mmCIF file of C-alpha atoms in Angstrom:
data_model
loop_
_atom_site.group_PDB
_atom_site.id
_atom_site.type_symbol
_atom_site.label_atom_id
_atom_site.label_comp_id
_atom_site.label_asym_id
_atom_site.label_seq_id
_atom_site.Cartn_x
_atom_site.Cartn_y
_atom_site.Cartn_z
ATOM 1 C CA GLN A 1 162.358 70.078 23.006
ATOM 2 C CA VAL A 2 163.295 70.621 26.645
ATOM 3 C CA GLN A 3 160.677 69.649 29.205
ATOM 4 C CA LEU A 4 160.724 70.351 32.923
ATOM 5 C CA VAL A 5 158.515 68.673 35.503
ATOM 6 C CA GLU A 6 158.434 69.821 39.116
ATOM 7 C CA SER A 7 157.471 67.746 42.124
ATOM 8 C CA GLY A 8 157.703 67.822 45.898
ATOM 9 C CA GLY A 9 155.346 70.644 46.721
ATOM 10 C CA GLY A 10 152.634 70.358 49.301
ATOM 11 C CA LEU A 11 151.276 71.642 52.564
ATOM 12 C CA ALA A 12 153.696 72.467 55.343
ATOM 13 C CA GLN A 13 153.700 74.283 58.638
ATOM 14 C CA ALA A 14 155.941 77.196 59.473
ATOM 15 C CA GLY A 15 159.365 75.894 60.408
ATOM 16 C CA ASP A 16 159.027 72.721 58.351
ATOM 17 C CA SER A 17 161.184 71.704 55.416
ATOM 18 C CA LEU A 18 160.397 70.719 51.859
ATOM 19 C CA ARG A 19 162.505 69.450 49.022
ATOM 20 C CA LEU A 20 161.389 70.371 45.535
ATOM 21 C CA SER A 21 162.666 68.464 42.540
ATOM 22 C CA CYS A 22 162.704 69.166 38.830
ATOM 23 C CA ALA A 23 163.213 66.529 36.166
ATOM 24 C CA HIS A 24 164.779 67.732 32.917
ATOM 25 C CA SER A 25 164.412 65.939 29.610
ATOM 26 C CA GLY A 26 164.830 66.600 25.910
ATOM 27 C CA GLY A 27 168.250 68.217 25.993
ATOM 28 C CA THR A 28 171.755 67.928 27.320
ATOM 29 C CA PHE A 29 171.219 68.834 30.951
ATOM 30 C CA SER A 30 174.776 69.952 31.624
ATOM 31 C CA ARG A 31 174.425 72.702 29.003
ATOM 32 C CA TYR A 32 171.809 74.512 31.056
ATOM 33 C CA THR A 33 171.745 76.944 33.882
ATOM 34 C CA MET A 34 168.856 75.901 36.130
ATOM 35 C CA ALA A 35 166.749 78.046 38.406
ATOM 36 C CA TRP A 36 163.730 78.154 40.670
ATOM 37 C CA PHE A 37 161.181 80.938 40.622
ATOM 38 C CA ARG A 38 157.984 81.341 42.567
ATOM 39 C CA GLN A 39 154.757 83.220 42.181
ATOM 40 C CA ALA A 40 152.501 83.992 45.110
ATOM 41 C CA PRO A 41 148.836 84.901 44.710
ATOM 42 C CA GLY A 42 148.493 88.428 43.390
ATOM 43 C CA LYS A 43 152.235 88.897 42.980
ATOM 44 C CA GLU A 44 154.726 88.810 40.142
ATOM 45 C CA ARG A 45 156.981 85.851 39.564
ATOM 46 C CA GLU A 46 160.175 86.229 41.560
ATOM 47 C CA PHE A 47 163.591 84.646 41.518
ATOM 48 C CA VAL A 48 164.426 82.132 44.243
ATOM 49 C CA ALA A 49 167.672 80.378 43.374
ATOM 50 C CA ALA A 50 169.829 79.290 40.449
ATOM 51 C CA VAL A 51 172.761 76.978 39.828
ATOM 52 C CA ASN A 52 175.219 76.873 36.969
ATOM 53 C CA TRP A 53 175.855 73.980 34.619
ATOM 54 C CA SER A 54 178.315 72.155 36.858
ATOM 55 C CA GLY A 55 176.666 72.843 40.204
ATOM 56 C CA CYS A 56 179.686 74.668 41.568
ATOM 57 C CA THR A 57 178.118 78.131 41.532
ATOM 58 C CA ALA A 58 174.789 79.071 43.053
ATOM 59 C CA TYR A 59 172.891 82.277 43.667
ATOM 60 C CA TYR A 60 170.016 82.902 46.060
ATOM 61 C CA ALA A 61 167.425 85.555 46.602
ATOM 62 C CA ASP A 62 167.810 87.380 49.894
ATOM 63 C CA SER A 63 164.441 86.036 50.995
ATOM 64 C CA VAL A 64 165.702 82.434 51.070
ATOM 65 C CA LYS A 65 169.441 82.850 51.512
ATOM 66 C CA GLY A 66 170.782 80.863 54.434
ATOM 67 C CA ARG A 67 167.846 78.486 54.662
ATOM 68 C CA SER A 68 167.663 77.109 51.134
ATOM 69 C CA THR A 69 170.007 75.037 49.016
ATOM 70 C CA ILE A 70 169.838 74.469 45.285
ATOM 71 C CA SER A 71 171.659 71.485 43.856
ATOM 72 C CA ARG A 72 171.807 69.484 40.673
ATOM 73 C CA ASP A 73 172.609 65.929 39.708
ATOM 74 C CA ASN A 74 173.782 65.888 36.115
ATOM 75 C CA ALA A 75 173.785 62.093 36.074
ATOM 76 C CA LYS A 76 170.059 62.049 36.852
ATOM 77 C CA ASN A 77 169.099 65.237 35.001
ATOM 78 C CA THR A 78 167.529 66.758 38.084
ATOM 79 C CA VAL A 79 167.739 69.958 40.054
ATOM 80 C CA SER A 80 166.448 70.302 43.597
ATOM 81 C CA LEU A 81 165.602 73.047 46.020
ATOM 82 C CA GLN A 82 165.829 72.215 49.703
ATOM 83 C CA MET A 83 163.887 74.742 51.743
ATOM 84 C CA ASN A 84 164.169 74.812 55.508
ATOM 85 C CA SER A 85 162.548 76.985 58.141
ATOM 86 C CA LEU A 86 159.575 77.602 55.908
ATOM 87 C CA ARG A 87 157.553 80.743 56.403
ATOM 88 C CA PRO A 88 154.002 81.611 55.388
ATOM 89 C CA GLU A 89 155.432 84.077 52.876
ATOM 90 C CA ASP A 90 157.055 81.141 51.089
ATOM 91 C CA THR A 91 153.587 80.117 49.940
ATOM 92 C CA ALA A 92 153.602 80.170 46.152
ATOM 93 C CA VAL A 93 153.680 78.101 43.023
ATOM 94 C CA TYR A 94 157.296 77.135 42.448
ATOM 95 C CA PHE A 95 158.570 76.881 38.896
ATOM 96 C CA CYS A 96 161.653 75.213 37.534
ATOM 97 C CA ALA A 97 163.357 77.085 34.697
ATOM 98 C CA ALA A 98 166.262 76.484 32.340
ATOM 99 C CA ARG A 99 168.415 78.346 29.873
ATOM 100 C CA ILE A 100 171.587 77.650 27.968
ATOM 101 C CA ARG A 101 174.477 78.140 30.346
ATOM 102 C CA SER A 102 175.654 81.667 30.933
ATOM 103 C CA SER A 103 176.352 83.938 33.829
ATOM 104 C CA ILE A 104 173.484 83.168 36.188
ATOM 105 C CA PRO A 105 170.533 85.451 35.439
ATOM 106 C CA ILE A 106 167.930 86.289 38.038
ATOM 107 C CA SER A 107 165.306 87.699 35.706
ATOM 108 C CA SER A 108 162.589 85.327 34.550
ATOM 109 C CA VAL A 109 162.710 86.744 31.031
ATOM 110 C CA GLU A 110 166.193 85.277 30.591
ATOM 111 C CA TYR A 111 164.975 81.699 30.942
ATOM 112 C CA THR A 112 163.814 79.773 27.920
ATOM 113 C CA TYR A 113 162.100 76.701 29.353
ATOM 114 C CA TRP A 114 159.634 76.396 32.194
ATOM 115 C CA GLY A 115 157.871 73.701 34.108
ATOM 116 C CA GLN A 116 154.201 73.947 35.025
ATOM 117 C CA GLY A 117 154.865 74.530 38.692
ATOM 118 C CA THR A 118 154.312 72.819 42.022
ATOM 119 C CA GLN A 119 152.290 74.380 44.819
ATOM 120 C CA VAL A 120 153.879 75.074 48.186
ATOM 121 C CA THR A 121 151.567 76.184 50.967
ATOM 122 C CA VAL A 122 152.958 77.114 54.362
ATOM 123 C CA SER A 123 150.574 77.635 57.246
ATOM 124 C CA SER A 124 151.355 79.484 60.438
#
């Protein structure tokens, strides 16, 4: 029933910023922990960031900590990922994911619903 649609990806240069957005529908948004994962060519899907149901607690992968911010707007049923100081290694397909609220998991297997992804390409 839950559907997630990502947007905001594109081509960027190293040092640029991008803001990814995910629209959630089909469920009560505030019941869900939301997260972003990414998958680079030839690599496994990895955790990027997650935020709890209220938006008051967030967790970040070390690779993006300090230069990324995850946020949610429960009134608009959206979650966003602001990425600054982009690096070529940030190049990947970024996926929005959701699961019923819990302690924030960082393993992809813990998430029930997934978007189809949005491509982020960072050139040097």
